[in-house]
Coordinates of C-alpha atoms in Angstrom, one line a residue:
M1 CA 13.2 10.3 -8.1
S2 CA 9.9 8.9 -7.0
S3 CA 8.1 6.0 -8.6
L4 CA 6.0 8.4 -10.6
G5 CA 9.0 10.2 -12.0
F6 CA 9.0 13.3 -9.8
S7 CA 12.4 14.9 -9.3
S8 CA 11.6 17.2 -6.4
P9 CA 9.0 17.7 -3.7
S10 CA 7.7 20.8 -5.5
A11 CA 6.8 18.6 -8.5
T12 CA 4.7 16.2 -6.3
F13 CA 1.1 15.9 -7.6
G14 CA 2.2 17.3 -10.9
L15 CA 0.5 14.5 -12.8
H16 CA -2.7 15.0 -10.9
R17 CA -2.9 18.8 -10.7
D18 CA -5.8 18.8 -13.1
V19 CA -8.1 16.9 -10.8
L20 CA -6.7 18.2 -7.5
D21 CA -7.4 21.8 -8.6
A22 CA -10.8 21.0 -10.2
K23 CA -13.9 22.7 -8.8
P24 CA -17.0 20.8 -9.9
G25 CA -20.3 22.7 -9.8
T26 CA -23.1 20.3 -10.6
E27 CA -23.8 17.0 -9.1
G28 CA -22.9 15.2 -12.3
E29 CA -19.5 16.9 -12.3
I30 CA -18.9 16.0 -8.7
M31 CA -19.7 12.3 -9.3
S32 CA -17.5 12.2 -12.4
L33 CA -14.6 13.8 -10.6
L34 CA -15.1 11.5 -7.6
E35 CA -14.8 8.4 -9.8
E36 CA -11.6 9.8 -11.4
L37 CA -10.1 10.5 -8.0
K38 CA -10.9 7.0 -6.9
R39 CA -9.3 5.5 -10.0
R40 CA -6.1 7.5 -9.7
G41 CA -6.0 6.8 -5.9
R42 CA -6.1 3.1 -6.5
A43 CA -3.3 3.3 -9.1
A44 CA -1.2 5.5 -6.9
V45 CA -1.5 2.9 -4.1
G46 CA -0.4 0.2 -6.5
L47 CA 2.6 2.4 -7.4
K48 CA 3.3 3.0 -3.7
A49 CA 3.2 6.8 -4.5
W50 CA 1.8 7.5 -1.0
P51 CA 1.8 11.3 -1.1
D52 CA -0.1 11.3 -4.4
A53 CA -2.6 8.7 -3.1
K54 CA -3.2 10.6 0.1
A55 CA -3.9 13.9 -1.9
L56 CA -6.3 12.1 -4.3
Y57 CA -8.3 10.4 -1.5
G58 CA -8.3 13.7 0.5
K59 CA -9.8 15.5 -2.5
A60 CA -12.4 12.8 -2.8
I61 CA -13.3 13.2 0.8
E62 CA -13.5 17.0 0.4
I63 CA -15.9 16.9 -2.5
Y64 CA -17.9 13.9 -1.3
P65 CA -21.6 14.8 -1.2
E66 CA -22.8 15.3 2.4
S67 CA -25.8 13.2 3.5
N68 CA -28.3 14.1 6.2
N69 CA -26.8 11.6 8.6
D70 CA -23.2 12.6 7.9
N71 CA -22.1 15.1 10.4
N72 CA -18.4 14.1 10.6
N73 CA -15.3 15.8 9.1
D74 CA -11.6 15.7 9.5
N75 CA -11.6 18.5 12.1
D76 CA -14.2 16.9 14.3
N77 CA -12.5 17.0 17.7
N78 CA -14.9 14.3 19.1
S79 CA -14.3 11.8 16.3
R80 CA -12.2 9.5 18.6
D81 CA -15.0 9.4 21.3
K82 CA -17.6 8.7 18.6
A83 CA -15.4 5.9 17.2
I84 CA -15.4 4.2 20.6
L85 CA -19.1 4.6 20.9
Y86 CA -19.8 3.1 17.4
S87 CA -17.2 0.4 17.9
N88 CA -18.9 -0.8 21.1
R89 CA -22.3 -0.7 19.4
S90 CA -21.0 -2.7 16.5
L91 CA -19.7 -5.4 18.8
L92 CA -23.1 -5.8 20.4
N93 CA -24.8 -6.0 17.0
C94 CA -22.2 -7.8 14.9
N95 CA -24.2 -11.0 14.7
D96 CA -27.5 -9.4 14.0
N97 CA -28.8 -9.6 10.4
D98 CA -30.7 -6.3 10.9
N99 CA -27.9 -3.8 11.1
D100 CA -28.7 -0.1 10.8
N101 CA -25.8 0.6 8.5
D102 CA -26.3 -2.3 6.0
N103 CA -28.1 -0.1 3.5
D104 CA -26.1 3.1 4.1
N105 CA -24.0 3.0 0.9
D106 CA -22.8 6.6 1.4
S107 CA -21.4 5.9 4.8
R108 CA -19.6 2.7 3.5
D109 CA -18.1 4.5 0.5
K110 CA -16.9 7.4 2.6
A111 CA -15.5 4.9 5.2
I112 CA -13.5 3.3 2.4
L113 CA -12.0 6.6 1.4
Y114 CA -10.9 7.4 5.0
S115 CA -9.5 3.8 5.4
N116 CA -7.5 4.2 2.2
R117 CA -6.1 7.6 3.2
S118 CA -5.2 6.1 6.6
L119 CA -3.1 3.4 4.8
C120 CA -1.2 6.2 2.9
E121 CA -0.6 8.2 6.1
L122 CA 0.7 5.1 7.9
Q123 CA 3.2 4.4 5.0
M124 CA 4.3 8.1 5.3
N125 CA 4.8 7.7 9.1
Q126 CA 2.1 10.2 9.8
L127 CA 0.8 8.2 12.7
D128 CA -1.6 10.7 14.3
N129 CA -3.4 11.3 11.0
A130 CA -3.5 7.5 10.2
R131 CA -5.1 6.8 13.5
D132 CA -7.7 9.5 13.2
D133 CA -8.7 8.6 9.7
A134 CA -9.0 4.9 10.6
E135 CA -11.2 5.8 13.6
M136 CA -13.4 8.0 11.3
A137 CA -13.8 4.9 9.0
T138 CA -15.1 2.9 11.9
V139 CA -17.4 5.7 12.9
L140 CA -18.9 5.9 9.4
D141 CA -19.3 2.1 9.2
P142 CA -19.0 0.2 12.4
T143 CA -19.2 -3.1 10.5
Y144 CA -16.3 -2.3 8.2
V145 CA -13.6 -4.9 9.0
K146 CA -10.8 -3.2 7.2
G147 CA -11.5 0.0 9.1
Y148 CA -10.6 -1.7 12.3
W149 CA -7.6 -3.4 10.6
R150 CA -6.3 0.1 9.7
L151 CA -6.9 1.4 13.2
G152 CA -5.0 -1.5 14.7
S153 CA -2.1 -1.0 12.4
A154 CA -2.0 2.7 13.2
H155 CA -2.0 2.1 17.0
A156 CA 0.6 -0.7 16.6
A157 CA 3.0 1.7 14.9
R158 CA 2.7 4.2 17.8
T159 CA 4.6 4.0 21.1
N160 CA 2.8 2.5 24.1
E161 CA -0.4 1.8 22.2
T162 CA -0.2 -2.0 21.9
A163 CA -3.3 -2.4 24.0
Q164 CA -5.4 -0.1 21.7
A165 CA -4.0 -1.9 18.7
L166 CA -5.0 -5.3 20.1
K167 CA -8.5 -4.0 20.9
A168 CA -9.0 -2.8 17.3
Y169 CA -7.9 -6.2 15.9
Q170 CA -10.2 -8.0 18.3
N171 CA -13.1 -5.8 17.1
A172 CA -12.2 -6.8 13.5
L173 CA -11.9 -10.4 14.5
S174 CA -15.4 -10.3 16.1
L175 CA -16.8 -9.3 12.7
D176 CA -14.8 -11.9 10.8
P177 CA -13.8 -14.7 13.2
K178 CA -12.3 -17.0 10.6
N179 CA -10.0 -14.4 9.0
M180 CA -6.6 -16.1 9.2
A181 CA -4.6 -12.9 8.7
L182 CA -6.5 -11.2 11.6
Q183 CA -5.9 -14.2 13.8
K184 CA -2.2 -14.0 13.1
E185 CA -1.9 -10.2 13.8
T186 CA -4.0 -10.6 17.0
R187 CA -1.6 -13.4 18.3
K188 CA 1.4 -11.3 17.6
L189 CA 0.0 -8.3 19.4
E190 CA -1.0 -10.5 22.4
Q191 CA 2.6 -11.7 22.7
R192 CA 3.9 -8.1 22.2
L193 CA 1.6 -6.8 25.0
Q194 CA 2.7 -9.6 27.4
K195 CA 6.3 -8.8 26.8
E196 CA 5.8 -5.1 27.4
L197 CA 4.0 -5.8 30.7
E198 CA 6.8 -8.1 31.8
E199 CA 9.4 -5.4 31.0
E200 CA 7.3 -2.8 32.9
K201 CA 7.4 -5.0 36.0
E202 CA 11.2 -5.3 35.8
K203 CA 11.8 -1.5 35.6
P204 CA 11.4 -0.7 39.4
Q205 CA 13.9 -3.4 40.3
E206 CA 16.5 -2.0 37.9
E207 CA 16.0 1.5 39.3
D208 CA 16.5 0.4 42.9
A209 CA 19.7 -1.4 41.9
T210 CA 21.1 1.7 40.2
T211 CA 20.4 3.9 43.2
T212 CA 22.1 1.6 45.8
T213 CA 25.2 0.6 43.9
P214 CA 28.0 3.3 43.9
P215 CA 29.7 3.9 40.5
P216 CA 33.1 2.3 40.0
L217 CA 36.2 4.4 40.5
K218 CA 38.0 5.6 37.3
K219 CA 41.7 5.5 36.8
T220 CA 43.4 8.9 36.2
T221 CA 46.4 9.5 34.0
T222 CA 48.6 12.6 33.7
T223 CA 49.6 13.9 30.3
V224 CA 52.0 16.7 29.4
V225 CA 50.4 19.3 27.1
K226 CA 52.5 21.6 24.9
P227 CA 51.6 25.3 24.9
T228 CA 49.1 26.2 22.1
S229 CA 51.4 28.8 20.7
S230 CA 54.3 26.4 20.1
I231 CA 52.0 23.8 18.4
T232 CA 50.6 26.5 16.1
E233 CA 54.0 27.7 15.1
E234 CA 55.3 24.2 14.5
K235 CA 52.3 23.4 12.3
K236 CA 52.7 26.6 10.2
S237 CA 56.4 25.9 9.6
N238 CA 55.6 22.3 8.4
E239 CA 53.0 23.6 6.0
E240 CA 55.3 26.3 4.5
N241 CA 58.1 23.7 3.9
S242 CA 55.6 21.3 2.2
N243 CA 54.2 24.0 -0.1
Q244 CA 57.7 25.2 -1.1
K245 CA 58.8 21.7 -1.9
N246 CA 55.7 21.0 -4.1
K247 CA 56.3 24.3 -5.9
D248 CA 59.9 23.5 -6.6
N249 CA 58.9 20.1 -7.9
H250 CA 56.3 21.3 -10.4
T251 CA 57.7 24.6 -11.7
N252 CA 61.0 25.6 -13.3
S253 CA 62.9 28.8 -13.2
T254 CA 60.6 30.4 -15.9
G255 CA 57.5 29.7 -13.8
K256 CA 56.0 27.3 -16.5
E257 CA 54.6 23.9 -15.7
D258 CA 57.3 21.2 -15.8
T259 CA 56.5 18.4 -18.3
H260 CA 59.4 16.3 -17.2
F261 CA 59.1 13.5 -14.6
S262 CA 60.7 13.7 -11.2
A263 CA 61.5 10.6 -9.1
S264 CA 58.4 11.2 -7.0
D265 CA 56.2 11.5 -10.1
K266 CA 57.2 8.1 -11.3
I267 CA 56.5 6.6 -7.9
R268 CA 53.0 8.1 -7.9
G269 CA 52.3 6.5 -11.3
Y270 CA 52.1 9.5 -13.7
K271 CA 52.6 9.2 -17.5
M272 CA 52.5 11.5 -20.5
V273 CA 49.5 11.3 -22.9
G274 CA 49.2 13.7 -25.8
G275 CA 51.8 16.0 -24.3
K276 CA 50.0 16.2 -20.9
K277 CA 50.9 14.5 -17.6
T278 CA 48.1 12.2 -16.4
S279 CA 47.4 9.2 -14.3
Y280 CA 49.0 5.9 -15.1
F281 CA 45.5 4.3 -15.3
H282 CA 44.3 6.8 -17.9
H283 CA 43.3 5.1 -21.2
E284 CA 42.8 6.8 -24.6
Q285 CA 40.3 4.9 -26.8
T286 CA 41.5 3.8 -30.2
E287 CA 39.5 4.4 -33.3
E288 CA 38.4 0.8 -33.4
E289 CA 37.2 1.0 -29.8
K290 CA 35.2 4.2 -30.5
R291 CA 33.6 2.5 -33.5
L292 CA 32.6 -0.5 -31.5
I293 CA 31.1 1.5 -28.6
G294 CA 29.3 4.0 -30.8
D295 CA 27.7 7.3 -29.7
I296 CA 27.0 7.0 -26.0
A297 CA 26.4 10.7 -25.3
P298 CA 23.1 11.4 -23.4
K299 CA 20.1 12.1 -25.6
R300 CA 17.0 14.1 -24.8
I301 CA 13.9 12.0 -24.5
T302 CA 10.8 13.6 -26.0
T303 CA 7.3 12.6 -24.9
P304 CA 5.4 10.8 -27.7
T305 CA 2.2 12.5 -28.7
T306 CA 0.6 9.5 -30.5
L307 CA 0.2 5.9 -29.8
D308 CA 2.2 3.3 -31.8
S309 CA -0.3 1.5 -33.9
N310 CA 1.9 -1.6 -33.8
D311 CA 1.8 -1.8 -30.0
E312 CA -1.0 -4.3 -29.3
S313 CA -1.1 -3.6 -25.6
D314 CA -1.9 0.0 -26.2
N315 CA -3.8 -0.3 -29.5
N316 CA -7.2 0.9 -28.4
N317 CA -9.7 3.6 -29.1
N318 CA -9.9 7.0 -27.5
N319 CA -12.7 5.9 -25.2
D320 CA -10.1 3.8 -23.3
K321 CA -8.1 6.9 -22.4
S322 CA -8.6 9.0 -19.3
V323 CA -10.3 12.3 -20.2
W324 CA -8.2 14.0 -17.6
N325 CA -4.8 13.1 -19.1
K326 CA -3.2 16.2 -20.7
A327 CA 0.6 15.7 -20.5
G328 CA 0.7 12.1 -21.8
T329 CA 2.5 11.0 -18.6
W330 CA -0.5 9.1 -17.2
E331 CA -2.6 6.7 -19.2
E332 CA -5.2 4.2 -17.9
R333 CA -7.2 1.7 -19.9
D334 CA -10.6 0.6 -18.5
V335 CA -11.2 -3.1 -18.8
T336 CA -14.1 -3.3 -16.4
A337 CA -16.4 -5.1 -18.9
W338 CA -13.9 -7.8 -19.6
A339 CA -13.2 -8.2 -15.8
I340 CA -16.9 -8.5 -14.9
K341 CA -17.5 -11.1 -17.6
T342 CA -14.4 -13.3 -16.8
L343 CA -14.8 -13.0 -13.0
T344 CA -18.5 -13.9 -13.2
E345 CA -17.6 -17.0 -15.2
T346 CA -14.9 -18.0 -12.8
L347 CA -17.0 -17.6 -9.7
S348 CA -20.1 -19.3 -11.2
K349 CA -18.0 -22.5 -11.5
C350 CA -17.2 -22.6 -7.7
Q351 CA -18.4 -25.7 -5.9
Y352 CA -17.3 -27.8 -3.0
N353 CA -17.9 -31.5 -2.4
L354 CA -18.5 -32.3 1.3
P355 CA -16.0 -34.9 2.8
A356 CA -17.2 -38.5 2.4
E357 CA -16.6 -39.3 6.1
I358 CA -19.5 -37.0 7.1
M359 CA -21.9 -38.3 4.5
S360 CA -23.3 -41.7 5.6
N361 CA -25.8 -42.2 2.7
G362 CA -24.6 -40.3 -0.3
E363 CA -22.7 -37.2 -1.5
G364 CA -23.3 -33.6 -0.5
I365 CA -22.3 -30.6 -2.5
V366 CA -22.4 -26.8 -2.0
K367 CA -22.1 -24.5 -5.0
V368 CA -22.5 -20.9 -6.2
T369 CA -25.8 -20.5 -8.1
K370 CA -25.6 -16.8 -9.0
V371 CA -23.1 -13.9 -9.0
T372 CA -24.5 -10.5 -8.0
K373 CA -23.3 -6.9 -7.4
L374 CA -20.7 -7.0 -10.2
T375 CA -21.9 -3.9 -11.9
S376 CA -19.7 -1.2 -13.5
H377 CA -19.8 2.4 -12.4
T378 CA -21.3 3.3 -15.8
D379 CA -24.4 1.2 -14.9
G380 CA -24.6 2.6 -11.4
G381 CA -22.4 0.0 -9.7
T382 CA -18.9 0.1 -8.1
A383 CA -17.0 -2.6 -10.0
H384 CA -13.8 -1.3 -11.7
A385 CA -10.8 -2.9 -13.4
S386 CA -8.1 -1.2 -15.4
Y387 CA -4.3 -1.0 -16.0
A388 CA -2.4 2.2 -15.8
T389 CA 0.7 3.0 -17.8
V390 CA 2.9 5.5 -15.9
R391 CA 6.2 6.4 -17.3
G392 CA 6.1 3.3 -19.5
K393 CA 5.4 0.9 -16.6
K394 CA 2.1 -1.0 -16.2
R395 CA 0.2 -1.2 -12.9
Y396 CA -3.0 -3.3 -12.5
I397 CA -6.0 -1.8 -10.7
Y398 CA -9.2 -3.5 -9.6
E399 CA -11.9 -3.1 -7.0
F400 CA -15.1 -5.2 -6.6
S401 CA -17.9 -5.8 -4.2
I402 CA -19.0 -9.4 -4.9
G403 CA -22.3 -10.9 -3.9
L404 CA -22.9 -14.6 -4.3
N405 CA -26.0 -16.9 -4.0
W406 CA -25.1 -20.4 -2.7
E407 CA -27.0 -23.7 -2.4
L408 CA -26.3 -26.7 -0.3
T409 CA -27.7 -30.1 -1.4
L410 CA -27.6 -33.2 0.8
P411 CA -28.7 -36.8 0.0
G412 CA -32.1 -36.4 1.7
D413 CA -35.0 -34.7 -0.1
D414 CA -35.5 -32.2 2.8
D415 CA -31.8 -31.6 3.6
K416 CA -31.2 -28.4 1.6
A417 CA -30.1 -24.9 2.4
S418 CA -29.4 -21.7 0.5
G419 CA -28.5 -18.2 1.2
T420 CA -26.1 -15.3 0.2
M421 CA -22.6 -14.1 1.0
T422 CA -20.9 -10.8 0.2
F423 CA -17.2 -9.9 -0.2
P424 CA -17.2 -6.1 -0.1
D425 CA -13.5 -5.4 -0.6
V426 CA -11.8 -7.4 -3.3
D427 CA -9.1 -5.0 -4.5
G428 CA -5.4 -4.7 -5.2
T429 CA -4.5 -4.1 -1.5
C430 CA -5.4 -7.8 -0.8
E431 CA -2.4 -10.1 -1.3
P432 CA -3.2 -13.4 -2.9
G433 CA -3.4 -16.2 -0.3
E434 CA -4.5 -13.9 2.5
G435 CA -8.2 -14.4 1.9
Y436 CA -11.0 -11.8 1.6
D437 CA -13.4 -10.2 4.1
L438 CA -16.8 -11.8 4.3
V439 CA -19.2 -9.3 5.9
E440 CA -22.8 -10.3 5.0
F441 CA -23.8 -14.0 5.3
T442 CA -27.4 -15.0 5.2
V443 CA -29.3 -18.3 5.3
N444 CA -32.8 -18.9 3.9
R445 CA -34.6 -20.2 7.0
E446 CA -37.5 -21.6 4.9
K447 CA -35.2 -24.0 3.0
S448 CA -32.8 -25.0 5.9
T449 CA -33.3 -27.5 8.7
A450 CA -31.6 -27.8 12.1
S451 CA -29.5 -30.7 10.8
T452 CA -27.9 -28.5 8.1
Q453 CA -26.9 -25.6 10.3
P454 CA -23.6 -27.1 11.5
I455 CA -22.7 -28.1 7.9
V456 CA -23.5 -24.6 6.6
Q457 CA -21.3 -22.9 9.3
K458 CA -18.3 -25.3 8.7
F459 CA -18.3 -25.8 5.0
V460 CA -19.9 -22.6 3.6
Q461 CA -19.4 -19.7 6.0
H462 CA -16.1 -20.5 7.5
G463 CA -14.5 -23.0 5.1
G464 CA -15.1 -25.3 2.2
L465 CA -16.9 -23.2 -0.4
R466 CA -15.5 -20.0 1.0
N467 CA -11.9 -21.2 0.6
T468 CA -12.8 -22.3 -3.0
I469 CA -14.0 -18.8 -3.7
H470 CA -10.8 -17.3 -2.3
D471 CA -8.7 -19.5 -4.6
A472 CA -10.9 -18.6 -7.6
I473 CA -10.5 -14.9 -7.1
D474 CA -6.7 -15.3 -6.7
S475 CA -6.5 -17.3 -9.9
W476 CA -8.5 -14.6 -11.7
V477 CA -6.0 -11.9 -10.6
C478 CA -3.2 -14.0 -12.2
V479 CA -5.3 -14.2 -15.4
F480 CA -5.8 -10.4 -15.4
R481 CA -2.1 -9.8 -15.2
D482 CA -1.2 -12.4 -17.8
T483 CA -3.9 -11.1 -20.3
Y484 CA -2.8 -7.4 -20.1

């Protein structure tokens, strides 16, 4: 039985057959179905229902509107060569603020779909597909850190591809040098590659030793084997004697079953219960025992057709329900408006006081001045938060692209700096404590001076305020789960 309640492979995707078989005609129908597929895909990943998630993301890729610059598909035989070309180009331009793909939202969205499907395929041990989808994600968006992460994971799971995995993680690390999780994975792969190289060097010496050393002599023993015919006859005779003995013990002269005990029956632990011979350990329940236990026979469970008005967690209007839900087995409540409001309030309070040892004449502070990009899909954005109830169990789903304006203030009148930072992938696949990818980081050159640049790099871009923001997002995730 799978986590979604499926009892056989043929029932897989049963909960999602309505959207997987849908054939949208208009652009509005395509976008509506696309959003539903993304929502269900996120929930399936949270449930670890990998086949379902793969099918949902695959459908989303299939119906995704083609752009003029999008000439890639799953059957593109040159996708791996293109991935290498784009990857090298991204390494050359990773520190430029003017990247050609920054404004290509379609490419980024489609890259996320390929990256998510790669995750599902990796969990299903479909290593070739996982690698190809991850490479396609890096083709579509060469600045997508998680695309290289997925590519490295796919290579690392394959045999003799440690070097390719290490290169993918190094590409991701070049885009986000301070990502501690990436640093950890890169170090592990470097050690693994070094070990493989050392083992490869030792192989020729072992082969030479096996060819020059003669095998040890084996001792031989002589056994006397009876003819097959005599063994067969002896075995048949023993079986006939055993069967006859059992027959004599359990039947009387009239051919009826004997209800009396023999000496061997008592040894084996039989007893009489209700006129029948049974095991010594058999126990007949008394009337008092039956009354205390009650009726424990299996009962058929029927699917409720209405919500319980007394259940506060599910007491909401019909607008909170998925319009695609027909069978009552999948229900998702959208809480995006609440999430945007509370997450914006949490991030707006983020600030970091600079260490006193680096401030010689006062106090310095860097803080968030504005939260941007947190717009729901109904208003043209990508922010989403919901919780799904599947077979009576809740799963929490969220996905945000967060933009922040920051400002650094130092004791001097001219010592100020400001800019922006973007965290494009804040979702349920990020474990609390691992941090979040920072892709776009800008500094307003008109308001900054040469003396503030080292402080900005250390306490805004790579630490300080950034770590405070990571902690704030993690705390919001805990509030989300506690509230719903």
